[in-house]
Tab-separated table of C-alpha atoms and ligand atoms in Angstrom:
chain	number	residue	atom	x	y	z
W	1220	UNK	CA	72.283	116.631	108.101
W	1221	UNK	CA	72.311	114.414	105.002
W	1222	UNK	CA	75.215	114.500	103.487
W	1223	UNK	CA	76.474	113.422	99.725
W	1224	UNK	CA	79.655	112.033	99.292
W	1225	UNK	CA	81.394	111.652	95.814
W	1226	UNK	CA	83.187	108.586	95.823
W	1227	UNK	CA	82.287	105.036	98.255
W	1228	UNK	CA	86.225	104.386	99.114
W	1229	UNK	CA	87.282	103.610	102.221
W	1230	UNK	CA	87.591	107.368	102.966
W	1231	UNK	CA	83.531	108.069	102.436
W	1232	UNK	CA	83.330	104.543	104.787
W	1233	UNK	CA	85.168	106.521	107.547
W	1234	UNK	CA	83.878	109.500	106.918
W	1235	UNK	CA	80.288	108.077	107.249
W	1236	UNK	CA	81.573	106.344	110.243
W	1237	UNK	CA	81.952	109.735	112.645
W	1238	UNK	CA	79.045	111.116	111.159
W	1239	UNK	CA	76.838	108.639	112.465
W	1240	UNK	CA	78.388	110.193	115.788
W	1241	UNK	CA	76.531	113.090	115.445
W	1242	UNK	CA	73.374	111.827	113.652
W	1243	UNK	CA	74.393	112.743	110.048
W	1244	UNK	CA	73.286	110.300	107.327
W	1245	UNK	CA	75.204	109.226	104.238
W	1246	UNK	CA	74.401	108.840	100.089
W	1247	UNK	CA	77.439	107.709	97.943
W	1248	UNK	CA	78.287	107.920	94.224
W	1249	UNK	CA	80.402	105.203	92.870
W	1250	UNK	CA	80.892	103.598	89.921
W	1251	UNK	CA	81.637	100.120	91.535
W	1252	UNK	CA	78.039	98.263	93.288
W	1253	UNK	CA	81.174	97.123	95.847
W	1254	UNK	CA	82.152	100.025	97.202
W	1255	UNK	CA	83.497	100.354	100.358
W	1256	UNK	CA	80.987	102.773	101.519
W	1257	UNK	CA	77.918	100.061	100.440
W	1258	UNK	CA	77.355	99.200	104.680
W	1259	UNK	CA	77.211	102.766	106.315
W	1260	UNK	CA	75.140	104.336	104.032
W	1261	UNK	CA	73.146	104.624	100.902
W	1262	UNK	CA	75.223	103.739	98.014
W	1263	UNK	CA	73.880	104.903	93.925
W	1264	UNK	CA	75.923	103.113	91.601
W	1265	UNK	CA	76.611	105.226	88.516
W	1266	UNK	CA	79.134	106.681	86.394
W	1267	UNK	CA	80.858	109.844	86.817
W	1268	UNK	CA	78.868	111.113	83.599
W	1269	UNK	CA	75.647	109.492	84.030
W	1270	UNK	CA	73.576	112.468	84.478
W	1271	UNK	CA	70.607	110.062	86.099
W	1272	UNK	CA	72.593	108.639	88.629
W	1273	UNK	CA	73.593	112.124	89.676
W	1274	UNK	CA	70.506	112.997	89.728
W	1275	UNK	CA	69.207	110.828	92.228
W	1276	UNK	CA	72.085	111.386	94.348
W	1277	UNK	CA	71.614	114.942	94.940
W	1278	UNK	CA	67.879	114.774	95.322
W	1279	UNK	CA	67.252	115.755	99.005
W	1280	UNK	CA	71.210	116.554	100.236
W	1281	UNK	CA	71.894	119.401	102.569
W	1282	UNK	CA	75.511	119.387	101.267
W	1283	UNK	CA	77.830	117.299	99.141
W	1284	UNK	CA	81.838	116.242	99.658
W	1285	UNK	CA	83.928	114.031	97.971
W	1286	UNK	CA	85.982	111.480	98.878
W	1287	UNK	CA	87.582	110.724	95.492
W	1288	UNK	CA	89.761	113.880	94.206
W	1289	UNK	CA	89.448	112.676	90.163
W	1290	UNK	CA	85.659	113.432	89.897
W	1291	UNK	CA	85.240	115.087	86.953
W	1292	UNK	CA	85.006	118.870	87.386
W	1293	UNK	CA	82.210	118.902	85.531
W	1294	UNK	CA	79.800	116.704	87.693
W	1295	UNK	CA	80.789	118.779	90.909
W	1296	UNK	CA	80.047	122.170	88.896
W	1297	UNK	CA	76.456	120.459	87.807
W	1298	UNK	CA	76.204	119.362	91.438
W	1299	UNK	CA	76.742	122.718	93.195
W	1300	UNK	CA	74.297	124.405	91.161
W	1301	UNK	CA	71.643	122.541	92.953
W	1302	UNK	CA	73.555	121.958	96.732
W	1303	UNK	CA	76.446	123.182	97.887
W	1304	UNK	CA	79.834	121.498	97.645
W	1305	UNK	CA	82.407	121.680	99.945
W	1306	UNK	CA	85.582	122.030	99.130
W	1307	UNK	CA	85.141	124.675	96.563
W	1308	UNK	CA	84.942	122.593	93.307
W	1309	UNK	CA	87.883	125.143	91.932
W	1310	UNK	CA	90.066	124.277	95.284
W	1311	UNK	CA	89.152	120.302	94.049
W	1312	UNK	CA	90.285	121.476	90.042
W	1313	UNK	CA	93.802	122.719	90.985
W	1314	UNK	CA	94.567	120.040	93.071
W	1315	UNK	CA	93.610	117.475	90.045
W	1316	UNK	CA	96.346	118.860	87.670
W	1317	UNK	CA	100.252	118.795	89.094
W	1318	UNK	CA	101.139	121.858	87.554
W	1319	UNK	CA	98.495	124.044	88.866
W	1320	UNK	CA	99.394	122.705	92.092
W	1321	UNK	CA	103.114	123.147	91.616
W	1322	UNK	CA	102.389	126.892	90.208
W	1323	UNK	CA	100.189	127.263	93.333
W	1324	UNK	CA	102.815	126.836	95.703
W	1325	UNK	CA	105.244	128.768	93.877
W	1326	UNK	CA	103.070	132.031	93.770
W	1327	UNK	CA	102.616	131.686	97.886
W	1328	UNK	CA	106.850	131.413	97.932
W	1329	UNK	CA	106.428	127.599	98.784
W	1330	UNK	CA	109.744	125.694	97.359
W	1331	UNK	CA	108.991	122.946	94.946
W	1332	UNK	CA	111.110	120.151	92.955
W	1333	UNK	CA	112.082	122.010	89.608
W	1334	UNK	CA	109.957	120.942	86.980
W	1335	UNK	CA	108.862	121.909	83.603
W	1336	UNK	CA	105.286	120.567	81.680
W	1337	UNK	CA	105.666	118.011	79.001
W	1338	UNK	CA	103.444	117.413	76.225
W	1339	UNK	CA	105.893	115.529	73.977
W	1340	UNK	CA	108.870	113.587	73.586
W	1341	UNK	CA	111.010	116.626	72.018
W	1342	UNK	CA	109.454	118.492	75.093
W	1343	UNK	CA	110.543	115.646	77.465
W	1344	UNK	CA	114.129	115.909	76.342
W	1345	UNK	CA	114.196	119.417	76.683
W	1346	UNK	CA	112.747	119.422	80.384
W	1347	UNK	CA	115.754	116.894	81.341
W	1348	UNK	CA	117.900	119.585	79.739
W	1349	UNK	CA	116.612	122.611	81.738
W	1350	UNK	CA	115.658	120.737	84.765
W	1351	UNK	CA	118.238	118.186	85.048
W	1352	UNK	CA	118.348	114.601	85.765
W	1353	UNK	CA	117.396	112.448	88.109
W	1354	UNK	CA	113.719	112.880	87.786
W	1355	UNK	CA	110.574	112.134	87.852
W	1356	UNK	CA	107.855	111.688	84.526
W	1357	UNK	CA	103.717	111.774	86.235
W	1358	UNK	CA	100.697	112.128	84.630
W	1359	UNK	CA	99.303	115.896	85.310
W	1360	UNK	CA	95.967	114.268	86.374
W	1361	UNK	CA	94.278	110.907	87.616
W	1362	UNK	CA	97.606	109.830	89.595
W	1363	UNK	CA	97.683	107.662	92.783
W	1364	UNK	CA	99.766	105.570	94.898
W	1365	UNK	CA	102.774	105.703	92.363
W	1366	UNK	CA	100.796	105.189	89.525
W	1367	UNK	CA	101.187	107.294	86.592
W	1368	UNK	CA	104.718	107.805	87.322
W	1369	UNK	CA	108.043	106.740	85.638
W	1370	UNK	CA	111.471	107.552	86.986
W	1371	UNK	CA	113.850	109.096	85.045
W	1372	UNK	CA	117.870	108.066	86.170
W	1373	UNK	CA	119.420	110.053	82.901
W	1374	UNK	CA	118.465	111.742	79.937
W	1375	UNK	CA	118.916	108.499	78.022
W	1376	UNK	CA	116.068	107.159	79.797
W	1377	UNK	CA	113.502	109.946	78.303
W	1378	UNK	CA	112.087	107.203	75.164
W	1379	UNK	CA	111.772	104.545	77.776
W	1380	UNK	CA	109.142	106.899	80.329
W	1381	UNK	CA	107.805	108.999	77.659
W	1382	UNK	CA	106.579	105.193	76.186
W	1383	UNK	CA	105.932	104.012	79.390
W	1384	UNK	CA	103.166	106.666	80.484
W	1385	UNK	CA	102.115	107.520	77.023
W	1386	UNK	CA	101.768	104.131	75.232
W	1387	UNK	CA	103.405	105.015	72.487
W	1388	UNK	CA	100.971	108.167	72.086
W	1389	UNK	CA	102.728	111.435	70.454
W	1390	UNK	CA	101.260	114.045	72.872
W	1391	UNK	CA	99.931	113.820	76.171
W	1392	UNK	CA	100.101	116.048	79.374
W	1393	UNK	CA	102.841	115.246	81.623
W	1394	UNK	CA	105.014	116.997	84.277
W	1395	UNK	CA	108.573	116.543	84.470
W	1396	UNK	CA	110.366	117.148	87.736
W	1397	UNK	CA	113.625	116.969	89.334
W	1398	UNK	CA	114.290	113.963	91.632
W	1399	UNK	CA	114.356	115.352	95.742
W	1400	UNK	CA	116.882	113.748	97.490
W	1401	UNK	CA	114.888	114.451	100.935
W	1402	UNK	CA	115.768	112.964	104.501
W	1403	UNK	CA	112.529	112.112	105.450
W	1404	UNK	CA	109.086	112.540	104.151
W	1405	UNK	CA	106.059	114.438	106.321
W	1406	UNK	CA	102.390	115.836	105.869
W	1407	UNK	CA	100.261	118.234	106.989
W	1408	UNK	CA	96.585	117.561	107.632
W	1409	UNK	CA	94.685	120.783	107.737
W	1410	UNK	CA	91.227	121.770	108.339
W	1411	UNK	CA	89.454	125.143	107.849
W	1412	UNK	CA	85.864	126.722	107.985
W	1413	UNK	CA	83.874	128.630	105.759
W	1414	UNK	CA	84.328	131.618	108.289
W	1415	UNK	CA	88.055	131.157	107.931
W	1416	UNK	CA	89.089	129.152	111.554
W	1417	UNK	CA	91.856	127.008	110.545
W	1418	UNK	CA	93.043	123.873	112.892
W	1419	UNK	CA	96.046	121.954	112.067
W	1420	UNK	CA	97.379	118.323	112.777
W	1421	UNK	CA	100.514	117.997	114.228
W	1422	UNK	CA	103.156	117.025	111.702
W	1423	UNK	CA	103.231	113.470	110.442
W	1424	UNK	CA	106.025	111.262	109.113
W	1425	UNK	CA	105.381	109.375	106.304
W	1426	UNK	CA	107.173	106.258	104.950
W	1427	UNK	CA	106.657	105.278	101.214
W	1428	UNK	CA	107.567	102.531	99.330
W	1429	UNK	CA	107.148	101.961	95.656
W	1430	UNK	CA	105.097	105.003	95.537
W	1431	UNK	CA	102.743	104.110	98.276
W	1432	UNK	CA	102.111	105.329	102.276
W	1433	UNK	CA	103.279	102.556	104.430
W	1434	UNK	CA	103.234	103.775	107.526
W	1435	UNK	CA	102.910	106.972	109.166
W	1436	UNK	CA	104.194	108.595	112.140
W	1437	UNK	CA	102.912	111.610	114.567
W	1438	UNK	CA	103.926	113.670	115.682
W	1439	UNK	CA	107.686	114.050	113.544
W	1440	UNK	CA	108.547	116.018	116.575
W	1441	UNK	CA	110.646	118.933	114.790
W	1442	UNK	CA	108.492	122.076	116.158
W	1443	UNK	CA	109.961	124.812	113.815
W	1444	UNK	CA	109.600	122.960	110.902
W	1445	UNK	CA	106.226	121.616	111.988
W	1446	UNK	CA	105.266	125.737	112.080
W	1447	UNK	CA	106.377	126.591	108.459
W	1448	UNK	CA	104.726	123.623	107.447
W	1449	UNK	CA	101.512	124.940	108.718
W	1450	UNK	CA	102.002	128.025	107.383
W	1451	UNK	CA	102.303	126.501	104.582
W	1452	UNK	CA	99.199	124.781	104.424
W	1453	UNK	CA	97.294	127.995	106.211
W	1454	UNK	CA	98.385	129.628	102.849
W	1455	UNK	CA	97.444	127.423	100.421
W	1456	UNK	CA	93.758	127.190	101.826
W	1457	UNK	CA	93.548	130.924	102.157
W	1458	UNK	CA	94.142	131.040	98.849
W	1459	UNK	CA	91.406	128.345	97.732
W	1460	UNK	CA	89.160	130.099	100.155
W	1461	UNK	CA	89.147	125.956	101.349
W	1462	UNK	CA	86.405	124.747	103.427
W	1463	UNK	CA	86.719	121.063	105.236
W	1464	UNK	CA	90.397	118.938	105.861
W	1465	UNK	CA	93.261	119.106	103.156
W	1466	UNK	CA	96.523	117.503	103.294
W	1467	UNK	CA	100.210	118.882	102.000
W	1468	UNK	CA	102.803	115.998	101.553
W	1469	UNK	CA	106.370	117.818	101.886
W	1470	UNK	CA	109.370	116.574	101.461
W	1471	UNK	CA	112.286	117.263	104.538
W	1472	UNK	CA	115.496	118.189	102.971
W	1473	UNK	CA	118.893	118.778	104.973
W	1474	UNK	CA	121.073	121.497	103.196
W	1475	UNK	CA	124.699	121.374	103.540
W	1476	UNK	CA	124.848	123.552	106.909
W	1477	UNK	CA	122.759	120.821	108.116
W	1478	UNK	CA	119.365	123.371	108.264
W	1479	UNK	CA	115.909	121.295	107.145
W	1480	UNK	CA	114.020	122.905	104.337
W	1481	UNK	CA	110.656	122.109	103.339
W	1482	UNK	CA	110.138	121.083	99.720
W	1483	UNK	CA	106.293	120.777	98.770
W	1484	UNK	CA	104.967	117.823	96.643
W	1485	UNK	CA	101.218	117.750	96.319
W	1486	UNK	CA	98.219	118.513	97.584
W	1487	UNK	CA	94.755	116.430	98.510
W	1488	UNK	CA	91.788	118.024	98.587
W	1489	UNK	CA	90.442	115.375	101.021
W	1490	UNK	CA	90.541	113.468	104.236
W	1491	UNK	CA	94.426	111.822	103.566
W	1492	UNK	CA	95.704	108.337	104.689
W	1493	UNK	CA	98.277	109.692	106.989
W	1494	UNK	CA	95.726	111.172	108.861
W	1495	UNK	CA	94.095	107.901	109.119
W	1496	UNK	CA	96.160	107.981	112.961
W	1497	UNK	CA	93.696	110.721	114.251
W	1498	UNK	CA	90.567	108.755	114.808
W	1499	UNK	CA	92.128	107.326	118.017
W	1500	UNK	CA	95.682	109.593	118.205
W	1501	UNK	CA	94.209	113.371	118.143
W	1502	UNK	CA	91.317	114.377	119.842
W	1503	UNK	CA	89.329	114.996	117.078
W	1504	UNK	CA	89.628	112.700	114.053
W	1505	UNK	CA	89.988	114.065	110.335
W	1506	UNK	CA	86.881	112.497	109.543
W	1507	UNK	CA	84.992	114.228	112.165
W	1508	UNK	CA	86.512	117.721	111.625
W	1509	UNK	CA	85.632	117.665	107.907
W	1510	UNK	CA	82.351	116.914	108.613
W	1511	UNK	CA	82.426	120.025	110.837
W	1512	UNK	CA	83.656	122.127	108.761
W	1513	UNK	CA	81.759	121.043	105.924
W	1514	UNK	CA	78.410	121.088	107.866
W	1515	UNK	CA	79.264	125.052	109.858
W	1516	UNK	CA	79.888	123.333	112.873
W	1517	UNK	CA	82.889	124.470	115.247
W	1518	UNK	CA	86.204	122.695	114.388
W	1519	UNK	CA	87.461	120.144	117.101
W	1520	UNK	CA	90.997	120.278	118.710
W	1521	UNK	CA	93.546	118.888	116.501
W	1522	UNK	CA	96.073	117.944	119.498
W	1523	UNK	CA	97.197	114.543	120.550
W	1524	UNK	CA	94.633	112.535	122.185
W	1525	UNK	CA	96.460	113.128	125.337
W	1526	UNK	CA	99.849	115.701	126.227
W	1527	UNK	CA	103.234	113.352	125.091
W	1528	UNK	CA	101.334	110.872	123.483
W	1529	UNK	CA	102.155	109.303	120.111
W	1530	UNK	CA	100.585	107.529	117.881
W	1531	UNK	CA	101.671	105.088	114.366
W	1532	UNK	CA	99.488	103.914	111.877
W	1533	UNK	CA	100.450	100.884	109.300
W	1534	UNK	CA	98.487	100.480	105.745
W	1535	UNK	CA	97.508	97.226	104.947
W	1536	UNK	CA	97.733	96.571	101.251
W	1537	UNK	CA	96.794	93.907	99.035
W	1538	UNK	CA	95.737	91.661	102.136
W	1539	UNK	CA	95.184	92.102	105.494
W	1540	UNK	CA	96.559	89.304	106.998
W	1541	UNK	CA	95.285	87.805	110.347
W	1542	UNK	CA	92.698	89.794	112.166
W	1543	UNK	CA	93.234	87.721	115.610
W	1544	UNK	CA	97.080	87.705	115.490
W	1545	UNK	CA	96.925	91.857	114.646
W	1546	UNK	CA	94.612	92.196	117.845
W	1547	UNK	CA	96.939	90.169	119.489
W	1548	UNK	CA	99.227	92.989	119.593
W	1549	UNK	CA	98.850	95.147	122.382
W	1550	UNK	CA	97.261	98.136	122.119
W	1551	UNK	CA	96.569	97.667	118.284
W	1552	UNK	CA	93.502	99.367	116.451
W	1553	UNK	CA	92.589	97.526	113.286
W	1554	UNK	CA	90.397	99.089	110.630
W	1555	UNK	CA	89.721	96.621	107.551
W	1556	UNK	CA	87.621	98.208	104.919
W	1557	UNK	CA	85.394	95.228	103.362
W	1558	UNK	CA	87.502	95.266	100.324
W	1559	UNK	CA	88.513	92.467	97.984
W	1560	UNK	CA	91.893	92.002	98.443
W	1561	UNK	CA	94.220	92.425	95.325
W	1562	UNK	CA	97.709	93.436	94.793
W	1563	UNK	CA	98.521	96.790	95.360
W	1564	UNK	CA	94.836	97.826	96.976
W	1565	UNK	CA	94.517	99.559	100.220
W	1566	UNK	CA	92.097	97.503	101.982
W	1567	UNK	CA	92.744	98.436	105.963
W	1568	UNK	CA	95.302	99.861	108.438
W	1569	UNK	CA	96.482	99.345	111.980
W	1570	UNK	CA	96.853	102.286	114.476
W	1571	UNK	CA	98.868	102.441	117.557
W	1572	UNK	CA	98.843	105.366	120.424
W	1573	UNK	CA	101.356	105.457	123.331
W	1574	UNK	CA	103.642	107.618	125.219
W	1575	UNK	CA	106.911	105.953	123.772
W	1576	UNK	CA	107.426	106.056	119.989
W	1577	UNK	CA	110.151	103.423	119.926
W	1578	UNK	CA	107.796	100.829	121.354
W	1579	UNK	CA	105.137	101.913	118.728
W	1580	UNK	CA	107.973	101.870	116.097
W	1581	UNK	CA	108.234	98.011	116.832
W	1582	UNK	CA	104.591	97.387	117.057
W	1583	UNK	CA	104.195	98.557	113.650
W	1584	UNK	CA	107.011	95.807	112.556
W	1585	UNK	CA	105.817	93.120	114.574
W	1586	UNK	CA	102.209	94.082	112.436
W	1587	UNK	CA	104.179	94.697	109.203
W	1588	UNK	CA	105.900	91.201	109.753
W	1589	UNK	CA	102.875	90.071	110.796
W	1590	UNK	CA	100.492	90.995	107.432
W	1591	UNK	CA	103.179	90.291	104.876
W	1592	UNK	CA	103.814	94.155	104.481
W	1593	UNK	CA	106.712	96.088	103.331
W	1594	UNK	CA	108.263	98.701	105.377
W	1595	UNK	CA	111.392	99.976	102.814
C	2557	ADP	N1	110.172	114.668	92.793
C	2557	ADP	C1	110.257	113.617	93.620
C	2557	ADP	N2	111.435	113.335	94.256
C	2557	ADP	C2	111.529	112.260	95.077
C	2557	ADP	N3	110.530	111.386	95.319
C	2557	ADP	C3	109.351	111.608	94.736
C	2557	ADP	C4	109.141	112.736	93.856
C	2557	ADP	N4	107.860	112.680	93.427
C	2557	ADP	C5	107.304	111.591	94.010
C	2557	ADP	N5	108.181	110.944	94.788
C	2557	ADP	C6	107.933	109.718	95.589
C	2557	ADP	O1	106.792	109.026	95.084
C	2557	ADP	C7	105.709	109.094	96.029
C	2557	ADP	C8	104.377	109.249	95.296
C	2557	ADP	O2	104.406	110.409	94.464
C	2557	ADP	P1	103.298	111.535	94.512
C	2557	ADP	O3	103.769	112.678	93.694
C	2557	ADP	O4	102.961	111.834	95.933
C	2557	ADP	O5	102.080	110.858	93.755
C	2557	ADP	P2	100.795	110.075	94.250
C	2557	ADP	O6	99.669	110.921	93.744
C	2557	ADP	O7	100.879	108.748	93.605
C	2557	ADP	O8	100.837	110.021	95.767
C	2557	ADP	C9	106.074	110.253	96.940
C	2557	ADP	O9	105.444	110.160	98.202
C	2557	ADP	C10	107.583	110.099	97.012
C	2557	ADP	O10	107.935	109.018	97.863
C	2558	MG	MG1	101.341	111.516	97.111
């Protein structure tokens, strides 16, 4: 199987990574010659427009993927008239525009944040109106760990976003929406085949700070919300007749009985960092089982490596701190992705798996102490 992968991030370099398993071979598209993906496979260097470069990195696929969710709908469309791309490439357009998302899970009766699309600052004000205040100002497309978002604490804060996203532009398209106050954060990483199987990860809790996954935590051990949660998901990639692994970040709210309610936030068409735990915690890692599905093999079991076990997984952003003193920790799994290290960058994480989540709890913070990371 030779398989095409759009993007060379860290998640084509782990993706590549179980292929080799079963014999697949890789090709990447990237813009950068530094990718990530540059030692487990061919990489073609090119822009997301340069018709040549795509060119040769089709020629002689069996099937293409993608790694990076912001490829231009227009080069996967080109792409799958020659080979076929999986996820659908419409699946891949709604999740790369907020509001389609957010009007996605509304038509399947998933709750979201109230929110209202802006295109300008008279439009801004008038979301804060409708939809109330604290909130939340994001760029409908090309958004990532925090970025493209300004926060919102009262309506006399709508100049100060609308010029902070928008650079002083007078239209752009934006998505207002209503601050959650949730109790916890969680995710769902799902996988389906083209004949329609579905397998789902146990819930994960996810800890962000300053818009970016910290750590992550499996499973979150509430079993009735961890079954609407996968209904949840089961729905939404019914609905994009989905083929390979998506993930749906949620966010846990407690009402006033004291009854948790699911709130959805977005989707990834994609392998997902807090799934990054299942190469060693689940018996099947995400990687794997979207090469499976992808490729019409059967889906692996999405269970904990083992009955009770646990498992934690810590990101390691703009450095990666000491290799040896990380090992040092028992039990620790490091994965370091050949990045440059810079501020902000996701360039490796540490997994843990164990019977007793407290003790992996403090494993993660003796790492997190360790590598200079932030927790809260
Ligand atoms: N409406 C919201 N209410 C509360 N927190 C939010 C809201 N939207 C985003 N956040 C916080 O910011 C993080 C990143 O936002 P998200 O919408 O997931 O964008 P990104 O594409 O950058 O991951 C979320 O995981 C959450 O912690
Ligand atoms: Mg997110």
């Amino acid at each position: 199987m030779r398989v095409g992968v759009l993007g060379g991030g860290q998640l084509g370099r782990m993706l590549a990574l179980a292929g080799h398993r079963l014999g697949f071979t890789f090709r990447f598209l990237d813009p950068s010659s530094d990718a990530p993906a540059r030692r487990v496979g061919e990489l073609v260097v090119g822009d997301w427009s340069d018709a040549g470069a795509i060119e040769r990195f089709v020629s002689g696929l069996d099937l293409v993927t993608y790694e990076f969710e912001n490829v231009p709908a227009s080069a996967a469309h080109r792409i799958a008239d020659e080979t076929p791309v999986f996820p659908p490439v419409a699946a891949l357009e709604t999740a790369q525009d907020r509001l389609c998302e957010k009007a996605l899970f509304n038509s399947l009766g998933i709750p979201t944040a109230p929110y209202a699309p802006v295109s300008s600052l008279a439009e801004l004000e008038a979301a804060v109106d409708g939809v109330g205040a604290p909130g939340i100002l994001k760029t409908r497309r090309a958004g990532y760990d925090g970025k493209g978002q300004a926060r919102l604490g009262t309506a006399r804060d709508t100049g100060a976003a609308w010029a902070a996203l928008t650079q002083g532009a007078s239209s752009a398209e934006l998505i207002y929406e209503r601050f959650v106050d949730f109790e916890r954060e969680v995710s769902v990483v799902g996988v389906r085949s083209a004949d329609g199987a579905t397998a789902m990860y146990p819930l994960t809790r996810n800890v962000h700070a300053a818009g970016i996954l910290r750590a992550s935590f499996a499973p979150d051990g509430d079993g009735a919300l961890e079954r609407r949660a996968h209904a949840a998901t089961r729905a939404v990639m019914e609905r994009l007749r989905y083929v390979g692994v998506m993930a749906i970040e949620l966010f846990v709210v407690r009402d006033a009985s004291g009854a948790s309610t699911l709130v959805a936030n977005e989707i990834a068409p994609r392998v997902h960092n807090s799934g990054h735990w299942t190469i060693e915690g689940a018996v099947t890692s995400q990687f794997e089982n979207h090469l499976r599905a992808i490729a019409g093999l059967p889906l692996g079991e999405t269970s904990m490596v083992l009955p009770g076990a646990h498992a934690a997984m810590l990101n390691l952003i703009g450095a990666t701190g000491p290799l040896a003193g990380t090992l040092a920790i028992p039990g620790a799994h490091a994965h370091l992705y050949g990045k440059q290290e810079r501020e902000g960058r996701k360039v490796g994480h540490v997994t843990f798996v164990g019977t007793d989540p407290r003790v992996l709890e403090d494993r993660v913070r003796a790492s997190a102490e360790l590598c200079g990371q932030r927790l809260v």
